[in-house]
Amino acid sequence: SSYRRAVKYGQRDAANEILRTETLSRLSAAHTDRKGKGNPGFLYVVTCPEALSELVVSKRNLDERTISIGVGDIVNLTDLGRKMRSLGFEEVDYVYEPGQFAMRGSIVDVYSYSSELPFRIDFFGDEVELIAEVDNTTGEIVREFDAIPIWPASHYVTERPKVGRALKTISEELEGRVAELKAADKLLEAQRLAQRTAYDLEMLETMGFCNGIENYSRVISQRPVGSAPMTLLDFFPEDFV
């Protein structure tokens, strides 16, 4: 659904990113529902073996970056806007595609990857008075919620302190690897590695993510060398089969 919207609006490069983010978010939510609400929590997933082994962000990191908001909560609007931007959302006047949010007075609209339609959060002062799913064309309320989670606009969005530590570690490992290649008289390979990694480091420092960021997942997640990477299977509950 979100994948189709991305293609519709010409975001073909972003479509796979949107699909991955939506999938991880829904799996994480289903796991939470099973534990927290006491329902059977039936979860059906149709995929291919290759997708199950795809490298993804850790479930802990995704959960840490998720905003939970409910009716009656006291939320500072300025802090909420800052948090939304840190999660990779783009602030616009009116939301019309995934990954956007808009703030107009006491109303905040969020187009998350967890819903076909945008969420509208209506405040009375700093108190959340209404949370609803709205038609982004007519503005009519489709249904109301007691609470919702808002997942990052990208599942690779990482907190600034973690990025800072990762940059230092990646730079140190790069120096060692470049030295190895030069010692083996592989000068072209050393130059290519240094240039590509330097570009990735610049993107990580300025944007918080880069293309192929999954290649740095071990460093960003601070996993030990040789540890198994996180995959889609890690998002399933222990008793999923």
Coordinates of C-alpha atoms in Angstrom, one line a residue:
S1 CA 0.0 0.0 0.0
S2 CA 2.7 2.5 1.0
Y3 CA 4.8 1.0 -1.7
R4 CA 2.1 1.8 -4.3
R5 CA 1.8 5.3 -3.0
A6 CA 5.5 5.9 -3.4
V7 CA 5.5 4.7 -7.0
K8 CA 2.4 6.8 -7.7
Y9 CA 4.1 9.9 -6.7
G10 CA 7.2 9.0 -8.7
Q11 CA 9.4 8.0 -5.8
R12 CA 10.7 4.8 -7.3
D13 CA 14.0 5.1 -5.6
A14 CA 12.2 5.4 -2.2
A15 CA 9.6 2.7 -2.9
N16 CA 11.7 -0.3 -1.6
E17 CA 12.8 1.8 1.5
I18 CA 9.1 2.5 2.2
L19 CA 8.1 -1.1 1.8
R20 CA 10.9 -2.3 4.2
T21 CA 10.0 0.3 6.8
E22 CA 6.3 -0.5 6.7
T23 CA 7.0 -4.2 6.9
L24 CA 9.3 -3.9 10.0
S25 CA 6.9 -1.5 11.7
R26 CA 3.9 -3.8 11.2
L27 CA 5.8 -6.8 12.5
S28 CA 7.0 -4.9 15.5
A29 CA 3.4 -3.7 16.2
A30 CA 2.0 -7.2 15.8
H31 CA 4.5 -8.5 18.3
T32 CA 3.6 -5.7 20.8
D33 CA -0.1 -6.5 20.4
R34 CA 0.4 -10.1 21.1
K35 CA 2.2 -9.3 24.4
G36 CA 0.3 -6.3 25.5
K37 CA -3.4 -6.8 24.6
G38 CA -4.0 -10.4 25.4
N39 CA -5.4 -11.2 21.9
P40 CA -4.4 -14.3 19.9
G41 CA -2.2 -12.0 17.7
F42 CA -2.5 -14.1 14.6
L43 CA 0.2 -13.0 12.1
Y44 CA 0.4 -14.2 8.5
V45 CA 3.4 -13.3 6.4
V46 CA 3.9 -14.3 2.8
T47 CA 7.5 -13.8 1.6
C48 CA 10.4 -15.5 -0.1
P49 CA 13.5 -17.0 1.7
E50 CA 15.8 -14.3 0.4
A51 CA 13.7 -11.6 2.1
L52 CA 13.9 -13.3 5.4
S53 CA 17.6 -13.1 5.4
E54 CA 17.8 -9.4 4.3
L55 CA 19.9 -7.2 6.5
V56 CA 17.7 -4.8 8.6
V57 CA 18.0 -2.5 11.5
S58 CA 17.7 -4.1 15.0
K59 CA 14.3 -4.3 16.5
R60 CA 15.5 -2.6 19.7
N61 CA 16.8 0.4 17.7
L62 CA 13.5 0.7 15.8
D63 CA 11.4 0.5 19.0
E64 CA 13.6 3.1 20.7
R65 CA 12.9 5.5 17.8
T66 CA 9.1 5.0 17.9
I67 CA 6.8 7.7 19.3
S68 CA 3.8 6.4 21.3
I69 CA 1.1 9.0 21.7
G70 CA -2.4 8.6 23.2
V71 CA -5.5 10.6 24.0
G72 CA -5.0 12.5 27.3
D73 CA -1.2 12.6 26.9
I74 CA 0.6 15.9 27.7
V75 CA 2.9 16.7 24.7
N76 CA 4.8 19.8 24.0
L77 CA 4.2 20.7 20.3
T78 CA 7.6 22.2 19.8
D79 CA 9.3 19.1 21.1
L80 CA 7.0 16.9 19.0
G81 CA 7.9 18.8 15.8
R82 CA 11.6 18.4 16.7
K83 CA 11.2 14.7 17.3
M84 CA 9.4 14.2 14.0
R85 CA 12.2 15.8 12.1
S86 CA 14.7 13.7 13.9
L87 CA 12.8 10.6 12.8
G88 CA 13.3 11.6 9.2
F89 CA 9.8 13.2 8.5
E90 CA 9.6 16.2 6.2
E91 CA 7.6 19.1 7.5
V92 CA 5.2 20.5 4.9
D93 CA 2.1 22.6 4.8
Y94 CA -0.2 19.7 4.0
V95 CA 0.6 16.0 4.0
Y96 CA 0.0 14.1 0.8
E97 CA 2.5 11.2 0.9
P98 CA 4.3 9.0 3.4
G99 CA 7.1 10.5 5.5
Q100 CA 5.5 13.9 5.9
F101 CA 4.0 15.8 8.8
A102 CA 2.3 19.2 9.1
M103 CA 1.6 21.4 12.1
R104 CA -1.2 24.0 11.9
G105 CA -2.0 25.6 15.2
S106 CA -3.3 22.9 17.6
I107 CA -3.5 20.2 14.8
V108 CA -0.7 17.9 13.8
D109 CA -1.1 15.7 10.7
V110 CA 1.3 12.7 10.3
Y111 CA 1.5 10.5 7.2
S112 CA 3.1 7.4 8.7
Y113 CA 3.9 4.1 7.0
S114 CA 1.6 2.2 9.3
S115 CA -1.6 3.5 7.8
E116 CA -3.3 4.0 4.4
L117 CA -4.3 7.4 5.5
P118 CA -2.7 10.2 7.5
F119 CA -3.2 10.5 11.3
R120 CA -4.6 13.7 12.7
I121 CA -3.6 14.6 16.3
D122 CA -5.7 17.4 17.8
F123 CA -4.5 19.2 20.9
F124 CA -6.2 21.3 23.5
G125 CA -3.3 23.2 24.9
D126 CA -0.6 20.6 25.4
E127 CA -3.2 17.8 25.9
V128 CA -4.0 15.3 23.2
E129 CA -7.7 15.6 22.7
L130 CA -8.3 13.6 19.5
I131 CA -6.4 11.0 17.4
A132 CA -8.0 10.1 14.1
E133 CA -7.3 8.7 10.7
V134 CA -8.4 11.3 8.1
D135 CA -9.0 11.4 4.4
N136 CA -6.2 13.4 3.0
T137 CA -8.3 14.7 0.2
T138 CA -11.5 15.8 2.0
G139 CA -10.2 16.1 5.6
E140 CA -13.0 13.9 6.9
I141 CA -12.4 11.7 9.9
V142 CA -12.4 8.0 8.9
R143 CA -12.0 6.5 12.4
E144 CA -10.7 7.5 15.8
F145 CA -8.0 5.9 18.0
D146 CA -7.1 5.9 21.7
A147 CA -3.4 5.7 20.9
I148 CA -1.1 5.2 18.0
P149 CA 2.7 4.5 17.5
I150 CA 4.6 6.7 15.0
W151 CA 7.5 4.8 13.5
P152 CA 10.5 6.6 11.9
A153 CA 10.2 7.7 8.3
S154 CA 13.1 5.4 7.6
H155 CA 14.0 2.4 9.6
Y156 CA 17.7 3.3 9.2
V157 CA 17.3 6.7 11.0
T158 CA 19.8 6.6 13.9
E159 CA 20.3 8.7 17.0
R160 CA 23.1 11.3 16.7
P161 CA 25.3 10.0 19.5
K162 CA 25.3 6.5 17.9
V163 CA 26.2 8.0 14.5
G164 CA 29.1 9.9 16.1
R165 CA 30.5 6.7 17.7
A166 CA 29.9 4.8 14.4
L167 CA 31.8 7.4 12.4
K168 CA 34.9 7.1 14.6
T169 CA 34.8 3.3 14.4
I170 CA 34.3 3.2 10.7
S171 CA 37.1 5.6 10.1
E172 CA 39.5 3.5 12.2
E173 CA 38.5 0.3 10.4
L174 CA 38.9 2.0 7.1
E175 CA 42.4 3.1 7.8
G176 CA 43.3 -0.5 8.7
R177 CA 41.7 -2.0 5.6
V178 CA 43.2 0.6 3.2
A179 CA 46.7 -0.1 4.7
E180 CA 46.1 -3.8 4.1
L181 CA 45.2 -3.2 0.4
K182 CA 48.1 -1.0 -0.2
A183 CA 50.5 -3.5 1.4
A184 CA 49.1 -6.1 -1.0
D185 CA 49.8 -3.6 -3.9
K186 CA 46.0 -3.2 -4.6
L187 CA 46.2 0.5 -4.9
L188 CA 43.1 0.9 -7.1
E189 CA 41.0 -1.0 -4.7
A190 CA 42.3 1.0 -1.7
Q191 CA 41.5 4.3 -3.5
R192 CA 37.9 3.1 -4.4
L193 CA 37.3 1.9 -0.9
A194 CA 38.6 5.2 0.6
Q195 CA 36.5 7.4 -1.7
R196 CA 33.3 5.4 -1.3
T197 CA 33.6 5.2 2.5
A198 CA 34.4 8.9 2.8
Y199 CA 31.2 9.7 0.9
D200 CA 29.2 7.4 3.1
L201 CA 30.7 9.0 6.2
E202 CA 29.8 12.5 5.0
M203 CA 26.2 11.4 4.3
L204 CA 26.0 9.8 7.8
E205 CA 27.3 12.9 9.5
T206 CA 25.0 15.3 7.6
M207 CA 21.9 13.2 7.0
G208 CA 22.0 10.4 9.5
F209 CA 21.9 7.7 6.8
C210 CA 23.4 6.8 3.5
N211 CA 22.8 4.4 0.6
G212 CA 23.9 0.9 1.7
I213 CA 23.8 1.8 5.4
E214 CA 23.0 -1.8 6.2
N215 CA 26.7 -2.5 5.4
Y216 CA 27.5 -0.5 8.6
S217 CA 24.8 -2.1 10.7
R218 CA 27.2 -3.9 12.9
V219 CA 29.1 -0.8 13.8
I220 CA 26.0 1.4 14.3
S221 CA 24.3 -1.3 16.5
Q222 CA 27.6 -1.7 18.3
R223 CA 27.6 -5.5 17.8
P224 CA 30.9 -7.4 18.3
V225 CA 33.0 -8.4 15.3
G226 CA 31.8 -11.7 13.9
S227 CA 28.3 -11.5 15.3
A228 CA 25.3 -12.4 13.2
P229 CA 23.5 -9.5 11.5
M230 CA 19.9 -8.6 12.2
T231 CA 17.4 -10.0 9.7
L232 CA 13.6 -10.0 9.2
L233 CA 13.4 -13.2 11.3
D234 CA 14.5 -11.2 14.4
F235 CA 11.2 -9.3 14.2
F236 CA 9.1 -12.4 14.6
P237 CA 8.0 -13.5 18.1
E238 CA 9.7 -16.5 19.5
D239 CA 6.7 -18.8 19.0
F240 CA 5.9 -17.7 15.4
V241 CA 6.1 -21.2 14.0

